[in-house]
Amino acid sequence: MAPPPVPAPPDGSAFLAWLRTARPEAPPGVWRFGHRERGAEEPERIPARQLWSGALIAFLVGWLIWSLLWNGYLGGWWLLPLFAMIPDSWVKPHSFTAVVVVYAYYTLVALIIMVGVGRLGRWNEIWRRYGPPSWRRTTPLQPPPQVSGEDPAEWPALRAAGVVDAAERLAADARAGLMRDVDHARITRAWQGVRSGRHSLGTFAGAVLKDGAAACPHPSGARDLPFRQARHDLLTGQVRIGTAADDARNPYAYRGAGLALGPELLGTSLLAVGPAGSGKTGSLIRPLTESLCLHALAGRAAVVVVGAAGAGIGPAESYDVVVRIGSPDSVYDLDLYGGTTDPDEAAAVLAEALVGDLADPHPGSDSRRSTTVLAQLLGPFRAVHGRFPSVPELRQLLDGAPGPLAALRQGLTETGQESLLRELDARERQMGHPGDVGGILADRVALLDRPAFAPFFDTSGQSRPFSLKALDHPVRVRIDLPERGHADASRILARLVLAQFTASVTVREDRSLFACLVLDDAAGVVTPEAVRGIQKLRSAGAGVVLTLRTLDDVPRPLRGPLLGATGCRMALSGLTPWDGQDFAEVWGKEWTEARDVTDRQIIAETPAGKAAHMLRRVITGKAPTARAVTVRQVERERWSASELAHAVPPGHAVLSLTTVKGEHAPPLLVDLRG
């Protein structure tokens, strides 16, 4: 019996081809993997009928000139160069040499005539537009351009630093098919830590020599996601979301190019608005969460994804922490106070979550009164019990139940906390005033004090609470909100996560780790304090991604500040005209060239003129006219509200981009299905 066939050794050619593909510099948002740059301005395009007519007439003119020369109607002057160059011995009758030389001269003259009339008739344009070059452009598979210079698969940076053995080990693993794009990105991130001084060179080199492509692993041990749906390029950090449409409203350099997002764009935050079914989750949120999870596995990012249970924001296997609020199967809990031990900080975050939507919606307002009320209770409670109150305990304190307040007062008296006793006295005095916000806070806390949430928000240390203070590490988190039957509680929790996120990422020491919060439905989340927090994220190496079904979910005074705080804005198909008006205002206007054309038909009076007009009609397809053109500069909206509401096809969106460095991309019509 023959032995079983030996399996073929792994091949790293696919990975090496990906690594060596050129990624030229491109405008913001362009998919750089194998990108081929186009001109900044569109070349003038001649109508097809006029182009073919001109080419045919040029051919007939060339044929006429050759016929006149060949038949001697123009004399024999064109043969003088021939007679001047050849010797007399070659002019013998029936000489083979003479025949060859003469016909070669005829061919040369014919070629000169053909080149001349070809340039006049634009034959080269016909060749580019309808010949083999156009067939090659429509071929779906083209080899991407390869990078020139040093081979990135040989790790030249490590060799230049003297770590040759580590570079050889990594190059061998790449050739053997043992390295993936996540491995390359993760090891590159670790090498950046060595260059910045966070890690030692010896530790890095030892880990690479020991584990090769598996060195410097993510805490979860995972080296990739279970599966991917989008196209990712971890070398540039981009994820492809669509293709810029070949539309006259798009700049010529963007038309037909792939559109992609990365940390350099998400660092300015992104707002996407579109009705249900327009593709927010499937075409935008899912690719972005995949990309951010891959960045987390590479040690580059920390991501928190918040959405309704079953919203399709990725499988649980793609995350390190999955918090299913309201589900008894949830392994993790959510820290109601964000992991802080400061009562004032905890009160500010909790007040924003509970009553942030009830504050005056104008940008200058805040919820300071609610923060003061909560601080008057959280500080004394923590001083007595060493922890913050649970949801039922906080509800009793806000309701002014005499038993818990008396026990709290007794504990403060026994420990001699005079300053905190004054805080508690002030809280008890304010309870009797008609304008006290304690009752409103108690009503909001009651939304979380439900039987479905009884195992959650535990402060006794018996559960595994997740705190957003953990965003100092490359962690992947998914939080499922219980929207069914608990819509108001879900909005409170979404505001809580956003408030904790903005409070924690702005005080991180290592801001090279990109932190991103993805909110799959931000209805009821946008408050004046939330807008102020989003404005601070760009300098903190963080960003948020918000989706809305309509801008009506945001208070009218906050729509302009929200659109101004986010650097990337997306309007999907199906937008209402009043939502489109807000986008049109924030995208502004541009100067365009308006051409007013006046045509006056020319009437021929002579037979020759009528014949010339008839020939002109055949060539151009139009009646002879005298044209007057007036050119003027006018200022028009980049995208009007009517165009956003009615001219965006299904599966498309209009997207404007801004990088953290301040580079801008104008509003682009993007095919999200491409």
Short mmCIF file of C-alpha atoms in Angstrom, two decimals, residues 220 222 224-227 286 293 297 314-322 324 476 478:
data_model
loop_
_atom_site.label_atom_id
_atom_site.label_comp_id
_atom_site.label_asym_id
_atom_site.label_seq_id
_atom_site.Cartn_x
_atom_site.Cartn_y
_atom_site.Cartn_z
CA SER A 220 -6.51 36.84 25.18
CA ALA A 222 -6.05 35.35 19.99
CA ASP A 224 -7.21 36.84 14.58
CA LEU A 225 -10.99 37.14 14.61
CA PRO A 226 -13.16 34.05 14.06
CA PHE A 227 -14.13 35.43 10.64
CA ARG A 286 -19.94 46.08 11.47
CA CYS A 293 -11.12 44.57 17.21
CA LEU A 297 -5.48 42.29 18.88
CA GLY A 314 -20.27 41.02 15.87
CA PRO A 315 -20.16 37.59 17.53
CA ALA A 316 -19.25 37.22 21.19
CA GLU A 317 -16.09 35.33 20.19
CA SER A 318 -14.68 38.54 18.71
CA TYR A 319 -14.64 40.28 22.12
CA ASP A 320 -12.79 39.88 25.37
CA VAL A 321 -15.63 41.19 27.55
CA VAL A 322 -19.33 40.85 26.76
CA ARG A 324 -25.35 41.50 28.58
CA ARG A 476 -12.40 44.52 23.18
CA ARG A 478 -19.33 44.66 23.79
#
